[in-house]
Amino acid sequence: MTQEVLTVAVCERPDWGSPEAAGTLAQRLGLTLVPDEYQISDYCRFIIFFQQGRLSLQQTAARAPGAICVDFDDSALTYRRNHPVQPEALLKASGVKQGGMCRVLDATAGLGQDAFIFASAGCQVILMERSLVLHALLADGLRRAAESENDRVAESSGRMTLIHGDSASLSIKDIDERPEVVYLDPMFPDRRKSAKVKKNMFLLQQLLETDIPSADLLGNALHIASRRVVVKRPRHADFLEGRRPSHQLVGKASRFDVYLPITPSSI
Ligand SMILES: C[S@@+](CC[C@H](N)C(=O)[O-])C[C@H]1O[C@@H](n2cnc3c(N)ncnc32)[C@H](O)[C@@H]1O
């Protein structure tokens, strides 16, 4: 009898380092607990596990890249925050100034990298993520960021609120205050070889390859934002949902399409 290969399972690794037991984590995420064996790829395509107290995700295939986790203390993210492309295109497209105290809904949170740039600039950020596994990685990253010895990381994490769910069905009534900016960076099928796509994004693409894009993600965002909706796209990709933006910021590999909301703020 052949057994079904799961997408993600929890695996208890020797350097677990978290007070949460593997069985409890599996139960919390509704996942199966699999043994830490050589042939783990027979059971599942990905494993999620604590590694030195960090919730981590790894592909099980031979020669797969190493594990990833959400790490707001990461040196690359610190570099991006301290040495932004002049000025950081994401903030420019969103109309956010450093210390601007804008409310942002990052409706496709992923690994929270872009959300952290908004929070570091002083924005209050709601991160919405529909994948339970990525939501768990984000929650773990935020927990560690709150305890960071780096004051800027700890302070920025205090401006980030995480929610689980599909932002295409989010309504203004579900959130306390209407965000000025809604940011969308939906997954885009990328056929380039893994070396060209950053390790994190490559892993996310593999994990979420069977996810069906929400039909009205942008359409709904246009009802939620009070100032603008910003969509990140690969440079030569079609417009999201076929909607033409009011203007664009085009970079080398990607671009930001900027839309004006359907019901703008009365302020
Ligand atoms: C390309 S990643 C985002 C990367 C993110 N900007 C970052 O800096 O790490 C896209 C993410 O959006 C999530 N997503 C896609 N559609 C969504 C929806 N309708 N609601 C919530 N999350 C969604 C996917 O699960 C995936 O994690």
mmCIF file of C-alpha atoms and ligand atoms in Angstrom:
data_model
loop_
_atom_site.group_PDB
_atom_site.id
_atom_site.type_symbol
_atom_site.label_atom_id
_atom_site.label_comp_id
_atom_site.label_asym_id
_atom_site.label_seq_id
_atom_site.Cartn_x
_atom_site.Cartn_y
_atom_site.Cartn_z
ATOM 1 C CA MET A 1 0.000 0.000 0.000
ATOM 2 C CA THR A 2 1.443 3.416 -0.932
ATOM 3 C CA GLN A 3 0.969 6.190 1.590
ATOM 4 C CA GLU A 4 0.046 9.754 0.708
ATOM 5 C CA VAL A 5 2.965 12.204 0.859
ATOM 6 C CA LEU A 6 1.955 15.126 3.084
ATOM 7 C CA THR A 7 2.803 18.726 2.205
ATOM 8 C CA VAL A 8 4.029 19.729 5.682
ATOM 9 C CA ALA A 9 4.533 17.686 8.845
ATOM 10 C CA VAL A 10 6.059 18.424 12.232
ATOM 11 C CA CYS A 11 9.349 16.657 12.904
ATOM 12 C CA GLU A 12 11.077 16.475 16.276
ATOM 13 C CA ARG A 13 14.736 17.337 15.722
ATOM 14 C CA PRO A 14 17.461 16.795 18.358
ATOM 15 C CA ASP A 15 18.222 20.530 18.862
ATOM 16 C CA TRP A 16 14.520 21.451 19.386
ATOM 17 C CA GLY A 17 15.243 24.053 22.129
ATOM 18 C CA SER A 18 11.639 25.174 22.721
ATOM 19 C CA PRO A 19 9.368 24.576 25.718
ATOM 20 C CA GLU A 20 6.577 23.650 23.276
ATOM 21 C CA ALA A 21 6.571 19.875 22.715
ATOM 22 C CA ALA A 22 6.518 18.525 19.143
ATOM 23 C CA GLY A 23 3.141 16.846 19.733
ATOM 24 C CA THR A 24 1.623 20.108 21.002
ATOM 25 C CA LEU A 25 2.942 22.021 17.982
ATOM 26 C CA ALA A 26 1.529 19.365 15.625
ATOM 27 C CA GLN A 27 -1.850 19.555 17.346
ATOM 28 C CA ARG A 28 -1.859 23.375 17.324
ATOM 29 C CA LEU A 29 -1.160 23.476 13.565
ATOM 30 C CA GLY A 30 -3.349 20.477 12.696
ATOM 31 C CA LEU A 31 -0.322 18.650 11.249
ATOM 32 C CA THR A 32 1.001 15.095 11.522
ATOM 33 C CA LEU A 33 4.052 14.359 13.663
ATOM 34 C CA VAL A 34 6.591 12.319 11.672
ATOM 35 C CA PRO A 35 9.753 10.592 12.898
ATOM 36 C CA ASP A 36 13.144 12.223 12.336
ATOM 37 C CA GLU A 37 14.434 9.598 9.939
ATOM 38 C CA TYR A 38 16.747 9.523 6.949
ATOM 39 C CA GLN A 39 13.900 8.854 4.480
ATOM 40 C CA ILE A 40 11.661 11.637 5.746
ATOM 41 C CA SER A 41 10.883 12.684 2.158
ATOM 42 C CA ASP A 42 8.774 9.498 1.899
ATOM 43 C CA TYR A 43 6.367 11.051 4.409
ATOM 44 C CA CYS A 44 6.227 14.744 3.520
ATOM 45 C CA ARG A 45 7.598 17.465 1.205
ATOM 46 C CA PHE A 46 8.314 19.919 4.038
ATOM 47 C CA ILE A 47 8.969 19.675 7.735
ATOM 48 C CA ILE A 48 8.371 22.323 10.353
ATOM 49 C CA PHE A 49 10.389 22.063 13.556
ATOM 50 C CA PHE A 50 12.103 24.028 16.278
ATOM 51 C CA GLN A 51 15.834 24.424 15.743
ATOM 52 C CA GLN A 52 17.620 26.096 18.633
ATOM 53 C CA GLY A 53 14.306 27.604 19.749
ATOM 54 C CA ARG A 54 13.382 29.017 16.306
ATOM 55 C CA LEU A 55 10.413 27.652 14.401
ATOM 56 C CA SER A 56 11.899 26.611 11.061
ATOM 57 C CA LEU A 57 10.697 25.215 7.743
ATOM 58 C CA GLN A 58 12.669 22.962 5.436
ATOM 59 C CA GLN A 59 12.093 21.052 2.229
ATOM 60 C CA THR A 60 12.831 17.342 2.574
ATOM 61 C CA ALA A 61 13.979 16.645 -1.003
ATOM 62 C CA ALA A 62 17.607 15.700 -1.633
ATOM 63 C CA ARG A 63 19.841 18.776 -2.146
ATOM 64 C CA ALA A 64 17.025 21.068 -0.949
ATOM 65 C CA PRO A 65 18.125 24.429 0.458
ATOM 66 C CA GLY A 66 18.573 24.819 4.233
ATOM 67 C CA ALA A 67 15.824 25.680 6.700
ATOM 68 C CA ILE A 68 14.265 29.131 6.841
ATOM 69 C CA CYS A 69 12.669 30.993 9.715
ATOM 70 C CA VAL A 70 11.322 34.492 10.322
ATOM 71 C CA ASP A 71 14.202 36.487 11.771
ATOM 72 C CA PHE A 72 13.720 40.222 12.165
ATOM 73 C CA ASP A 73 17.264 40.412 13.621
ATOM 74 C CA ASP A 74 18.638 39.085 10.331
ATOM 75 C CA SER A 75 21.697 40.970 9.030
ATOM 76 C CA ALA A 76 20.314 41.339 5.471
ATOM 77 C CA LEU A 77 17.120 42.908 6.801
ATOM 78 C CA THR A 78 19.107 45.219 9.099
ATOM 79 C CA TYR A 79 21.233 46.241 6.108
ATOM 80 C CA ARG A 80 18.123 46.913 3.990
ATOM 81 C CA ARG A 81 16.640 49.009 6.810
ATOM 82 C CA ASN A 82 19.841 50.993 7.413
ATOM 83 C CA HIS A 83 20.917 51.366 3.777
ATOM 84 C CA PRO A 84 17.693 51.649 1.810
ATOM 85 C CA VAL A 85 17.737 52.013 -1.952
ATOM 86 C CA GLN A 86 17.496 55.831 -1.997
ATOM 87 C CA PRO A 87 14.783 56.163 -0.732
ATOM 88 C CA GLU A 88 13.339 52.672 -0.072
ATOM 89 C CA ALA A 89 11.102 52.116 -3.131
ATOM 90 C CA LEU A 90 8.472 50.274 -1.073
ATOM 91 C CA LEU A 91 7.986 53.300 1.198
ATOM 92 C CA LYS A 92 8.099 55.746 -1.683
ATOM 93 C CA ALA A 93 5.425 53.827 -3.621
ATOM 94 C CA SER A 94 3.301 53.724 -0.457
ATOM 95 C CA GLY A 95 3.707 57.434 0.243
ATOM 96 C CA VAL A 96 5.224 56.658 3.654
ATOM 97 C CA LYS A 97 7.848 58.967 5.146
ATOM 98 C CA GLN A 98 10.317 57.846 7.855
ATOM 99 C CA GLY A 99 8.556 58.360 11.201
ATOM 100 C CA GLY A 100 5.316 58.971 9.285
ATOM 101 C CA MET A 101 3.080 56.896 11.614
ATOM 102 C CA CYS A 102 0.892 55.576 8.791
ATOM 103 C CA ARG A 103 -1.460 52.578 9.248
ATOM 104 C CA VAL A 104 -0.596 49.788 6.823
ATOM 105 C CA LEU A 105 -2.311 46.478 6.118
ATOM 106 C CA ASP A 106 0.183 44.016 4.641
ATOM 107 C CA ALA A 107 -2.460 41.697 3.218
ATOM 108 C CA THR A 108 -0.007 39.049 1.958
ATOM 109 C CA ALA A 109 2.478 38.936 4.846
ATOM 110 C CA GLY A 110 4.630 35.933 3.779
ATOM 111 C CA LEU A 111 7.819 36.088 5.878
ATOM 112 C CA GLY A 112 7.131 39.629 7.062
ATOM 113 C CA GLN A 113 10.194 41.243 5.435
ATOM 114 C CA ASP A 114 8.290 44.084 3.779
ATOM 115 C CA ALA A 115 6.040 44.518 6.825
ATOM 116 C CA PHE A 116 9.162 45.009 8.927
ATOM 117 C CA ILE A 117 10.385 47.795 6.602
ATOM 118 C CA PHE A 118 7.039 49.587 7.132
ATOM 119 C CA ALA A 119 7.215 49.052 10.918
ATOM 120 C CA SER A 120 10.848 50.245 11.035
ATOM 121 C CA ALA A 121 9.741 53.446 9.311
ATOM 122 C CA GLY A 122 7.249 54.038 12.153
ATOM 123 C CA CYS A 123 4.060 52.575 10.619
ATOM 124 C CA GLN A 124 1.494 50.545 12.568
ATOM 125 C CA VAL A 125 1.294 47.360 10.506
ATOM 126 C CA ILE A 126 -1.319 44.619 10.431
ATOM 127 C CA LEU A 127 0.145 41.484 8.859
ATOM 128 C CA MET A 128 -2.427 39.141 7.364
ATOM 129 C CA GLU A 129 -1.357 35.681 6.227
ATOM 130 C CA ARG A 130 -3.617 32.847 5.109
ATOM 131 C CA SER A 131 -1.109 29.971 5.298
ATOM 132 C CA LEU A 132 -1.227 28.492 8.794
ATOM 133 C CA VAL A 133 2.405 27.368 8.543
ATOM 134 C CA LEU A 134 3.670 30.833 7.536
ATOM 135 C CA HIS A 135 1.424 32.415 10.154
ATOM 136 C CA ALA A 136 3.119 30.185 12.765
ATOM 137 C CA LEU A 137 6.610 31.154 11.505
ATOM 138 C CA LEU A 138 5.631 34.851 11.668
ATOM 139 C CA ALA A 139 4.203 34.521 15.184
ATOM 140 C CA ASP A 140 7.441 32.875 16.317
ATOM 141 C CA GLY A 141 9.559 35.577 14.610
ATOM 142 C CA LEU A 142 7.530 38.332 16.277
ATOM 143 C CA ARG A 143 7.842 36.648 19.682
ATOM 144 C CA ARG A 144 11.642 36.569 19.351
ATOM 145 C CA ALA A 145 11.776 40.115 17.935
ATOM 146 C CA ALA A 146 9.896 41.415 20.995
ATOM 147 C CA GLU A 147 12.700 39.948 23.157
ATOM 148 C CA SER A 148 15.515 41.187 20.880
ATOM 149 C CA GLU A 149 18.537 42.926 22.399
ATOM 150 C CA ASN A 150 18.383 45.285 19.445
ATOM 151 C CA ASP A 151 16.040 48.043 20.670
ATOM 152 C CA ARG A 152 15.035 49.069 17.150
ATOM 153 C CA VAL A 153 13.947 45.505 16.322
ATOM 154 C CA ALA A 154 12.012 45.138 19.595
ATOM 155 C CA GLU A 155 10.379 48.552 19.155
ATOM 156 C CA SER A 156 9.419 47.881 15.507
ATOM 157 C CA SER A 157 7.930 44.490 16.396
ATOM 158 C CA GLY A 158 5.637 46.302 18.859
ATOM 159 C CA ARG A 159 4.063 48.067 15.869
ATOM 160 C CA MET A 160 3.270 44.773 14.101
ATOM 161 C CA THR A 161 -0.004 42.875 14.670
ATOM 162 C CA LEU A 162 -0.443 39.455 13.093
ATOM 163 C CA ILE A 163 -3.735 37.939 11.999
ATOM 164 C CA HIS A 164 -4.523 34.688 10.253
ATOM 165 C CA GLY A 165 -6.953 34.617 7.360
ATOM 166 C CA ASP A 166 -7.737 35.390 3.752
ATOM 167 C CA SER A 167 -7.485 39.122 3.130
ATOM 168 C CA ALA A 168 -9.675 38.841 0.032
ATOM 169 C CA SER A 169 -12.622 38.329 2.377
ATOM 170 C CA LEU A 170 -11.568 40.928 4.969
ATOM 171 C CA SER A 171 -14.024 43.750 5.566
ATOM 172 C CA ILE A 172 -13.461 47.201 7.113
ATOM 173 C CA LYS A 173 -15.751 46.058 9.966
ATOM 174 C CA ASP A 174 -13.174 43.380 10.921
ATOM 175 C CA ILE A 175 -10.473 45.935 11.774
ATOM 176 C CA ASP A 176 -10.436 48.690 14.395
ATOM 177 C CA GLU A 177 -9.112 51.479 12.202
ATOM 178 C CA ARG A 178 -9.098 51.734 8.458
ATOM 179 C CA PRO A 179 -5.529 51.491 7.083
ATOM 180 C CA GLU A 180 -4.268 54.285 4.862
ATOM 181 C CA VAL A 181 -2.240 51.814 2.796
ATOM 182 C CA VAL A 182 -2.955 48.232 1.792
ATOM 183 C CA TYR A 183 0.114 46.441 0.475
ATOM 184 C CA LEU A 184 -0.111 43.316 -1.708
ATOM 185 C CA ASP A 185 2.762 41.059 -2.735
ATOM 186 C CA PRO A 186 0.961 37.931 -3.930
ATOM 187 C CA MET A 187 2.955 34.907 -4.980
ATOM 188 C CA PHE A 188 3.904 34.957 -8.643
ATOM 189 C CA PRO A 189 4.873 31.705 -10.388
ATOM 190 C CA ASP A 190 8.602 32.130 -11.069
ATOM 191 C CA ARG A 191 10.178 29.682 -13.487
ATOM 192 C CA ARG A 192 13.761 30.887 -12.901
ATOM 193 C CA LYS A 193 16.361 28.490 -11.483
ATOM 194 C CA SER A 194 16.575 28.491 -7.693
ATOM 195 C CA ALA A 195 19.951 30.313 -7.597
ATOM 196 C CA LYS A 196 18.332 33.366 -9.150
ATOM 197 C CA VAL A 197 15.315 33.389 -6.883
ATOM 198 C CA LYS A 198 16.207 34.133 -3.256
ATOM 199 C CA LYS A 199 16.191 31.007 -1.072
ATOM 200 C CA ASN A 200 13.254 32.192 1.037
ATOM 201 C CA MET A 201 11.040 33.008 -1.929
ATOM 202 C CA PHE A 202 12.001 29.755 -3.683
ATOM 203 C CA LEU A 203 10.865 27.795 -0.636
ATOM 204 C CA LEU A 204 7.618 29.764 -0.391
ATOM 205 C CA GLN A 205 6.902 29.134 -4.066
ATOM 206 C CA GLN A 206 7.426 25.392 -3.592
ATOM 207 C CA LEU A 207 5.294 25.322 -0.428
ATOM 208 C CA LEU A 208 2.398 27.315 -1.860
ATOM 209 C CA GLU A 209 2.489 26.055 -5.468
ATOM 210 C CA THR A 210 -0.940 24.424 -5.215
ATOM 211 C CA ASP A 211 -2.585 27.427 -3.504
ATOM 212 C CA ILE A 212 -5.232 29.034 -5.657
ATOM 213 C CA PRO A 213 -4.901 32.838 -5.849
ATOM 214 C CA SER A 214 -7.866 34.660 -4.298
ATOM 215 C CA ALA A 215 -10.163 36.016 -7.004
ATOM 216 C CA ASP A 216 -10.695 39.528 -5.670
ATOM 217 C CA LEU A 217 -7.645 40.355 -3.562
ATOM 218 C CA LEU A 218 -6.982 43.735 -5.193
ATOM 219 C CA GLY A 219 -10.679 44.516 -5.680
ATOM 220 C CA ASN A 220 -11.271 44.043 -1.945
ATOM 221 C CA ALA A 221 -8.127 45.989 -0.954
ATOM 222 C CA LEU A 222 -9.434 48.976 -2.929
ATOM 223 C CA HIS A 223 -12.437 49.101 -0.561
ATOM 224 C CA ILE A 224 -10.271 48.851 2.577
ATOM 225 C CA ALA A 225 -7.456 51.354 1.969
ATOM 226 C CA SER A 226 -8.205 55.013 2.586
ATOM 227 C CA ARG A 227 -5.216 56.436 0.635
ATOM 228 C CA ARG A 228 -3.666 53.860 -1.693
ATOM 229 C CA VAL A 229 -3.136 50.229 -2.559
ATOM 230 C CA VAL A 230 0.370 49.192 -3.564
ATOM 231 C CA VAL A 231 0.973 45.951 -5.469
ATOM 232 C CA LYS A 232 4.436 44.459 -5.923
ATOM 233 C CA ARG A 233 4.836 42.664 -9.263
ATOM 234 C CA PRO A 234 7.721 41.172 -11.242
ATOM 235 C CA ARG A 235 8.829 43.892 -13.659
ATOM 236 C CA HIS A 236 7.230 42.423 -16.815
ATOM 237 C CA ALA A 237 4.188 40.736 -15.234
ATOM 238 C CA ASP A 238 0.581 41.529 -16.144
ATOM 239 C CA PHE A 239 -1.424 43.869 -13.945
ATOM 240 C CA LEU A 240 -2.987 42.079 -10.975
ATOM 241 C CA GLU A 241 -6.612 41.146 -11.762
ATOM 242 C CA GLY A 242 -6.177 43.023 -15.061
ATOM 243 C CA ARG A 243 -6.569 46.400 -13.304
ATOM 244 C CA ARG A 244 -4.495 49.304 -14.610
ATOM 245 C CA PRO A 245 -2.755 51.268 -11.799
ATOM 246 C CA SER A 246 -2.841 55.043 -11.484
ATOM 247 C CA HIS A 247 0.979 55.080 -11.518
ATOM 248 C CA GLN A 248 4.015 52.803 -11.193
ATOM 249 C CA LEU A 249 7.497 52.712 -9.710
ATOM 250 C CA VAL A 250 9.632 50.440 -11.862
ATOM 251 C CA GLY A 251 12.831 48.847 -10.543
ATOM 252 C CA LYS A 252 15.316 46.415 -12.112
ATOM 253 C CA ALA A 253 13.501 43.159 -11.294
ATOM 254 C CA SER A 254 10.201 44.276 -9.848
ATOM 255 C CA ARG A 255 7.807 47.165 -9.884
ATOM 256 C CA PHE A 256 5.197 48.711 -7.599
ATOM 257 C CA ASP A 257 1.765 49.400 -9.099
ATOM 258 C CA VAL A 258 -0.079 52.113 -7.175
ATOM 259 C CA TYR A 259 -3.894 52.310 -7.094
ATOM 260 C CA LEU A 260 -6.206 54.918 -5.633
ATOM 261 C CA PRO A 261 -8.957 53.515 -3.379
ATOM 262 C CA ILE A 262 -12.610 53.223 -4.406
ATOM 263 C CA THR A 263 -13.844 54.947 -1.225
ATOM 264 C CA PRO A 264 -11.038 57.351 -0.239
ATOM 265 C CA SER A 265 -10.620 58.848 3.216
ATOM 266 C CA SER A 266 -12.856 61.841 3.895
ATOM 267 C CA ILE A 267 -9.922 63.544 5.716
HETATM 268 C C1 LIG B 1 5.347 36.550 -2.022
HETATM 269 S S1 LIG B 1 4.779 36.167 -0.413
HETATM 270 C C2 LIG B 1 4.876 37.724 0.412
HETATM 271 C C3 LIG B 1 6.264 38.061 0.862
HETATM 272 C C4 LIG B 1 6.280 39.259 1.798
HETATM 273 N N1 LIG B 1 6.014 40.492 1.092
HETATM 274 C C5 LIG B 1 7.603 39.359 2.535
HETATM 275 O O1 LIG B 1 8.210 40.459 2.530
HETATM 276 O O2 LIG B 1 8.042 38.367 3.137
HETATM 277 C C6 LIG B 1 3.045 36.011 -0.628
HETATM 278 C C7 LIG B 1 2.303 35.578 0.635
HETATM 279 O O3 LIG B 1 0.942 36.003 0.526
HETATM 280 C C8 LIG B 1 0.123 35.016 1.114
HETATM 281 N N2 LIG B 1 -1.219 35.218 0.544
HETATM 282 C C9 LIG B 1 -1.586 35.076 -0.754
HETATM 283 N N3 LIG B 1 -2.887 35.366 -0.890
HETATM 284 C C10 LIG B 1 -3.349 35.722 0.336
HETATM 285 C C11 LIG B 1 -4.619 36.132 0.826
HETATM 286 N N4 LIG B 1 -5.678 36.208 0.015
HETATM 287 N N5 LIG B 1 -4.740 36.429 2.145
HETATM 288 C C12 LIG B 1 -3.664 36.343 2.975
HETATM 289 N N6 LIG B 1 -2.439 35.926 2.560
HETATM 290 C C13 LIG B 1 -2.280 35.627 1.257
HETATM 291 C C14 LIG B 1 0.779 33.716 0.733
HETATM 292 O O4 LIG B 1 0.363 32.664 1.601
HETATM 293 C C15 LIG B 1 2.261 34.085 0.863
HETATM 294 O O5 LIG B 1 2.722 33.799 2.148
#
